[in-house]
PDB file of C-alpha atoms in Angstrom:
ATOM      1  CA  UNK A   1       5.770  10.939  15.578  1.00 74.00           C
ATOM      2  CA  UNK A   2       8.563  12.639  13.658  1.00 85.00           C
ATOM      3  CA  UNK A   3      10.738   9.519  13.984  1.00 88.00           C
ATOM      4  CA  UNK A   4       7.928   7.400  12.613  1.00 88.00           C
ATOM      5  CA  UNK A   5       7.397   9.689   9.636  1.00 91.00           C
ATOM      6  CA  UNK A   6      11.154   9.705   9.025  1.00 95.00           C
ATOM      7  CA  UNK A   7      11.240   5.899   9.129  1.00 96.00           C
ATOM      8  CA  UNK A   8       8.371   5.655   6.621  1.00 96.00           C
ATOM      9  CA  UNK A   9      10.129   8.180   4.386  1.00 96.00           C
ATOM     10  CA  UNK A  10      13.346   6.170   4.618  1.00 97.00           C
ATOM     11  CA  UNK A  11      11.387   3.043   3.647  1.00 97.00           C
ATOM     12  CA  UNK A  12      10.027   4.872   0.604  1.00 97.00           C
ATOM     13  CA  UNK A  13      13.536   6.022  -0.308  1.00 97.00           C
ATOM     14  CA  UNK A  14      14.853   2.454   0.149  1.00 97.00           C
ATOM     15  CA  UNK A  15      17.147   3.539   2.990  1.00 97.00           C
ATOM     16  CA  UNK A  16      15.379   1.541   5.709  1.00 97.00           C
ATOM     17  CA  UNK A  17      14.089  -2.010   5.963  1.00 96.00           C
ATOM     18  CA  UNK A  18      11.108  -3.461   7.847  1.00 96.00           C
ATOM     19  CA  UNK A  19      13.386  -4.840  10.556  1.00 95.00           C
ATOM     20  CA  UNK A  20      14.470  -1.260  11.351  1.00 95.00           C
ATOM     21  CA  UNK A  21      10.985  -0.469  12.681  1.00 93.00           C
ATOM     22  CA  UNK A  22       9.582  -1.433  16.067  1.00 90.00           C
ATOM     23  CA  UNK A  23       8.007  -4.885  16.454  1.00 91.00           C
ATOM     24  CA  UNK A  24       5.190  -3.709  18.690  1.00 93.00           C
ATOM     25  CA  UNK A  25       1.464  -4.278  18.453  1.00 95.00           C
ATOM     26  CA  UNK A  26       0.850  -0.581  19.140  1.00 95.00           C
ATOM     27  CA  UNK A  27       3.047   0.483  16.223  1.00 95.00           C
ATOM     28  CA  UNK A  28       1.356  -2.059  13.950  1.00 96.00           C
ATOM     29  CA  UNK A  29      -2.076  -0.786  14.956  1.00 96.00           C
ATOM     30  CA  UNK A  30      -1.022   2.816  14.396  1.00 96.00           C
ATOM     31  CA  UNK A  31       0.414   2.041  10.944  1.00 96.00           C
ATOM     32  CA  UNK A  32      -2.708   0.104   9.920  1.00 97.00           C
ATOM     33  CA  UNK A  33      -4.955   2.914  11.162  1.00 97.00           C
ATOM     34  CA  UNK A  34      -2.990   5.461   9.131  1.00 96.00           C
ATOM     35  CA  UNK A  35      -3.163   3.165   6.110  1.00 97.00           C
ATOM     36  CA  UNK A  36      -6.957   2.888   6.309  1.00 97.00           C
ATOM     37  CA  UNK A  37      -7.433   6.617   6.879  1.00 96.00           C
ATOM     38  CA  UNK A  38      -5.255   7.561   3.912  1.00 96.00           C
ATOM     39  CA  UNK A  39      -6.875   4.873   1.749  1.00 95.00           C
ATOM     40  CA  UNK A  40     -10.346   6.211   2.570  1.00 95.00           C
ATOM     41  CA  UNK A  41      -9.164   9.723   1.724  1.00 93.00           C
ATOM     42  CA  UNK A  42      -7.715   8.624  -1.620  1.00 91.00           C
ATOM     43  CA  UNK A  43     -10.504   6.251  -2.647  1.00 89.00           C
ATOM     44  CA  UNK A  44     -13.359   8.568  -1.720  1.00 88.00           C
ATOM     45  CA  UNK A  45     -12.357  10.887  -4.578  1.00 78.00           C
ATOM     46  CA  UNK A  46     -13.077   8.263  -7.205  1.00 75.00           C
ATOM     47  CA  UNK A  47     -15.695   6.069  -5.552  1.00 81.00           C
ATOM     48  CA  UNK A  48     -17.600   8.185  -3.046  1.00 85.00           C
ATOM     49  CA  UNK A  49     -17.484   7.890   0.730  1.00 91.00           C
ATOM     50  CA  UNK A  50     -19.350   4.614   1.239  1.00 93.00           C
ATOM     51  CA  UNK A  51     -17.617   2.607  -1.486  1.00 89.00           C
ATOM     52  CA  UNK A  52     -14.272   4.303  -0.756  1.00 89.00           C
ATOM     53  CA  UNK A  53     -14.478   3.229   2.880  1.00 94.00           C
ATOM     54  CA  UNK A  54     -15.417  -0.325   1.932  1.00 94.00           C
ATOM     55  CA  UNK A  55     -12.558  -0.460  -0.558  1.00 93.00           C
ATOM     56  CA  UNK A  56     -10.095   0.838   2.027  1.00 94.00           C
ATOM     57  CA  UNK A  57     -11.171  -1.795   4.548  1.00 95.00           C
ATOM     58  CA  UNK A  58     -11.030  -4.531   1.911  1.00 94.00           C
ATOM     59  CA  UNK A  59      -7.547  -3.397   0.897  1.00 94.00           C
ATOM     60  CA  UNK A  60      -6.444  -3.546   4.542  1.00 96.00           C
ATOM     61  CA  UNK A  61      -7.788  -7.090   4.934  1.00 96.00           C
ATOM     62  CA  UNK A  62      -6.123  -8.183   1.684  1.00 96.00           C
ATOM     63  CA  UNK A  63      -2.765  -6.677   2.687  1.00 97.00           C
ATOM     64  CA  UNK A  64      -2.877  -8.222   6.151  1.00 97.00           C
ATOM     65  CA  UNK A  65      -3.957 -11.625   4.826  1.00 97.00           C
ATOM     66  CA  UNK A  66      -1.355 -11.664   2.057  1.00 97.00           C
ATOM     67  CA  UNK A  67       1.583 -10.659   4.257  1.00 97.00           C
ATOM     68  CA  UNK A  68       0.532 -12.920   7.127  1.00 97.00           C
ATOM     69  CA  UNK A  69      -0.102 -15.950   4.931  1.00 97.00           C
ATOM     70  CA  UNK A  70       3.091 -15.481   2.915  1.00 97.00           C
ATOM     71  CA  UNK A  71       5.361 -15.087   5.928  1.00 97.00           C
ATOM     72  CA  UNK A  72       3.620 -17.848   7.838  1.00 97.00           C
ATOM     73  CA  UNK A  73       3.940 -20.297   4.927  1.00 97.00           C
ATOM     74  CA  UNK A  74       7.622 -19.431   4.479  1.00 96.00           C
ATOM     75  CA  UNK A  75       8.293 -19.971   8.191  1.00 97.00           C
ATOM     76  CA  UNK A  76       8.992 -16.286   8.845  1.00 97.00           C
ATOM     77  CA  UNK A  77       6.000 -15.576  11.082  1.00 96.00           C
ATOM     78  CA  UNK A  78       8.162 -13.618  13.538  1.00 95.00           C
ATOM     79  CA  UNK A  79       8.470 -10.905  10.867  1.00 97.00           C
ATOM     80  CA  UNK A  80       4.740 -10.368  10.334  1.00 97.00           C
ATOM     81  CA  UNK A  81       4.290  -7.317  12.605  1.00 97.00           C
ATOM     82  CA  UNK A  82       7.268  -5.385  11.245  1.00 97.00           C
ATOM     83  CA  UNK A  83       6.575  -6.281   7.621  1.00 97.00           C
ATOM     84  CA  UNK A  84       2.892  -5.445   7.787  1.00 97.00           C
ATOM     85  CA  UNK A  85       3.628  -2.204   9.658  1.00 97.00           C
ATOM     86  CA  UNK A  86       6.285  -1.264   7.077  1.00 97.00           C
ATOM     87  CA  UNK A  87       3.917  -1.985   4.167  1.00 98.00           C
ATOM     88  CA  UNK A  88       1.129   0.010   5.827  1.00 97.00           C
ATOM     89  CA  UNK A  89       3.391   2.917   6.794  1.00 97.00           C
ATOM     90  CA  UNK A  90       5.016   3.218   3.384  1.00 97.00           C
ATOM     91  CA  UNK A  91       1.604   2.786   1.767  1.00 96.00           C
ATOM     92  CA  UNK A  92       0.252   5.613   3.910  1.00 96.00           C
ATOM     93  CA  UNK A  93       3.008   7.969   2.840  1.00 96.00           C
ATOM     94  CA  UNK A  94       2.675   7.046  -0.831  1.00 96.00           C
ATOM     95  CA  UNK A  95      -1.092   7.413  -0.516  1.00 95.00           C
ATOM     96  CA  UNK A  96      -0.627  10.951   0.752  1.00 95.00           C
ATOM     97  CA  UNK A  97       1.427  11.643  -2.368  1.00 94.00           C
ATOM     98  CA  UNK A  98      -1.399  10.222  -4.492  1.00 91.00           C
ATOM     99  CA  UNK A  99      -4.093  12.351  -2.864  1.00 90.00           C
ATOM    100  CA  UNK A 100      -3.327  15.565  -4.806  1.00 89.00           C
ATOM    101  CA  UNK A 101      -3.516  13.514  -8.011  1.00 85.00           C
ATOM    102  CA  UNK A 102      -6.969  12.302  -7.001  1.00 81.00           C
ATOM    103  CA  UNK A 103      -8.035  15.901  -6.383  1.00 80.00           C
ATOM    104  CA  UNK A 104      -6.641  17.015  -9.744  1.00 79.00           C
ATOM    105  CA  UNK A 105      -8.251  14.145 -11.598  1.00 75.00           C
ATOM    106  CA  UNK A 106     -11.640  14.162  -9.929  1.00 64.00           C
ATOM    107  CA  UNK A 107     -14.192  11.525 -10.890  1.00 60.00           C
ATOM    108  CA  UNK A 108     -13.632  10.341 -14.465  1.00 56.00           C
ATOM    109  CA  UNK A 109     -16.875   9.319 -16.178  1.00 55.00           C
ATOM    110  CA  UNK A 110     -16.734   6.170 -18.295  1.00 55.00           C
ATOM    111  CA  UNK A 111     -15.383   6.944 -21.741  1.00 58.00           C
ATOM    112  CA  UNK A 112     -13.542  10.098 -20.673  1.00 65.00           C
ATOM    113  CA  UNK A 113      -9.774  10.164 -20.688  1.00 70.00           C
ATOM    114  CA  UNK A 114      -7.293  11.335 -18.092  1.00 69.00           C
ATOM    115  CA  UNK A 115      -4.762  13.997 -19.162  1.00 75.00           C
ATOM    116  CA  UNK A 116      -1.453  12.505 -20.314  1.00 81.00           C
ATOM    117  CA  UNK A 117       0.677  14.329 -17.740  1.00 83.00           C
ATOM    118  CA  UNK A 118      -1.540  13.103 -14.919  1.00 83.00           C
ATOM    119  CA  UNK A 119      -1.393   9.557 -16.300  1.00 84.00           C
ATOM    120  CA  UNK A 120       2.408   9.666 -16.421  1.00 90.00           C
ATOM    121  CA  UNK A 121       2.613  10.893 -12.821  1.00 90.00           C
ATOM    122  CA  UNK A 122       0.152   8.166 -11.742  1.00 87.00           C
ATOM    123  CA  UNK A 123       2.241   5.509 -13.484  1.00 92.00           C
ATOM    124  CA  UNK A 124       5.443   6.806 -11.882  1.00 94.00           C
ATOM    125  CA  UNK A 125       3.832   6.715  -8.438  1.00 94.00           C
ATOM    126  CA  UNK A 126       2.473   3.205  -9.030  1.00 94.00           C
ATOM    127  CA  UNK A 127       5.885   2.052 -10.228  1.00 96.00           C
ATOM    128  CA  UNK A 128       7.562   3.528  -7.155  1.00 97.00           C
ATOM    129  CA  UNK A 129       4.974   1.885  -4.927  1.00 96.00           C
ATOM    130  CA  UNK A 130       5.922  -1.461  -6.505  1.00 97.00           C
ATOM    131  CA  UNK A 131       9.626  -0.762  -5.958  1.00 98.00           C
ATOM    132  CA  UNK A 132       9.051   0.118  -2.293  1.00 98.00           C
ATOM    133  CA  UNK A 133       6.892  -2.979  -1.758  1.00 98.00           C
ATOM    134  CA  UNK A 134       9.546  -5.121  -3.450  1.00 98.00           C
ATOM    135  CA  UNK A 135      12.193  -3.602  -1.186  1.00 98.00           C
ATOM    136  CA  UNK A 136      10.154  -4.404   1.927  1.00 98.00           C
ATOM    137  CA  UNK A 137       9.341  -7.928   0.732  1.00 98.00           C
ATOM    138  CA  UNK A 138      12.964  -8.600  -0.176  1.00 98.00           C
ATOM    139  CA  UNK A 139      13.994  -7.891   3.400  1.00 97.00           C
ATOM    140  CA  UNK A 140      11.036  -9.706   4.940  1.00 97.00           C
ATOM    141  CA  UNK A 141      11.739 -12.834   2.910  1.00 97.00           C
ATOM    142  CA  UNK A 142      15.555 -12.545   3.031  1.00 97.00           C
ATOM    143  CA  UNK A 143      15.724 -12.912  -0.715  1.00 97.00           C
ATOM    144  CA  UNK A 144      16.651 -11.008  -3.866  1.00 97.00           C
ATOM    145  CA  UNK A 145      15.010  -7.833  -5.100  1.00 97.00           C
ATOM    146  CA  UNK A 146      13.687  -9.763  -8.129  1.00 97.00           C
ATOM    147  CA  UNK A 147      11.802 -12.186  -5.869  1.00 97.00           C
ATOM    148  CA  UNK A 148      10.534  -9.271  -3.787  1.00 97.00           C
ATOM    149  CA  UNK A 149       9.318  -7.604  -6.979  1.00 98.00           C
ATOM    150  CA  UNK A 150       7.612 -10.796  -8.146  1.00 97.00           C
ATOM    151  CA  UNK A 151       5.836 -11.098  -4.780  1.00 97.00           C
ATOM    152  CA  UNK A 152       4.782  -7.436  -4.952  1.00 97.00           C
ATOM    153  CA  UNK A 153       3.432  -7.830  -8.478  1.00 97.00           C
ATOM    154  CA  UNK A 154       1.572 -10.954  -7.377  1.00 97.00           C
ATOM    155  CA  UNK A 155       0.002  -8.991  -4.517  1.00 96.00           C
ATOM    156  CA  UNK A 156      -1.065  -6.185  -6.877  1.00 95.00           C
ATOM    157  CA  UNK A 157      -2.588  -8.658  -9.335  1.00 96.00           C
ATOM    158  CA  UNK A 158      -4.440 -10.599  -6.646  1.00 94.00           C
ATOM    159  CA  UNK A 159      -5.739  -7.506  -4.854  1.00 93.00           C
ATOM    160  CA  UNK A 160      -6.741  -5.771  -8.104  1.00 92.00           C
ATOM    161  CA  UNK A 161      -8.661  -8.837  -9.255  1.00 93.00           C
ATOM    162  CA  UNK A 162     -10.306  -9.269  -5.869  1.00 90.00           C
ATOM    163  CA  UNK A 163     -11.349  -5.606  -5.700  1.00 86.00           C
ATOM    164  CA  UNK A 164     -12.639  -5.686  -9.303  1.00 87.00           C
ATOM    165  CA  UNK A 165     -14.720  -8.746  -8.453  1.00 90.00           C
ATOM    166  CA  UNK A 166     -16.134  -7.250  -5.258  1.00 85.00           C
ATOM    167  CA  UNK A 167     -16.677  -3.718  -6.631  1.00 80.00           C
ATOM    168  CA  UNK A 168     -17.326  -3.834 -10.383  1.00 80.00           C
ATOM    169  CA  UNK A 169     -17.070  -0.197 -11.579  1.00 67.00           C
ATOM    170  CA  UNK A 170     -19.614   1.309  -9.261  1.00 52.00           C
ATOM    171  CA  UNK A 171     -19.677   4.708  -7.613  1.00 44.00           C
ATOM    172  CA  UNK A 172     -21.956   6.391  -5.122  1.00 46.00           C
ATOM    173  CA  UNK A 173     -20.684   9.932  -5.702  1.00 44.00           C
TER     174      UNK A 173
END
């Protein structure tokens, strides 16, 4: 367990690549389970338990579909397990970093603003999440960091639009 946490930390610090992790179904399942659990924890703060859980599951499906489809289409299907596990593991760790921000922020009613310091920390964490995703995608696709970043931004745009369409500003808090 400590080795796994260390690997995810190294991914987040750009010192490890997806190919450095195990290519096992068990590891993939564990990483995806952690990703969903952390996502539920983070999303429940802003959306309530029911919607937060649905959002977490939708986010998991979107991540898995995006990574699988991308690597399959680019003839790199052998890298799906490690890439998806790396994305889920790094996402879990970054989600744990986001959780205190969710607790500090609490639910923000429409029209209210978030404190500037909290907004800056959120933006920094979102930026770092993009950098980590770009790093993972760069290795998975055997390409440049710029292409990895473009793919990561594309994923964020697609998933954000999909989530906004499926869950238009509703809460069940």
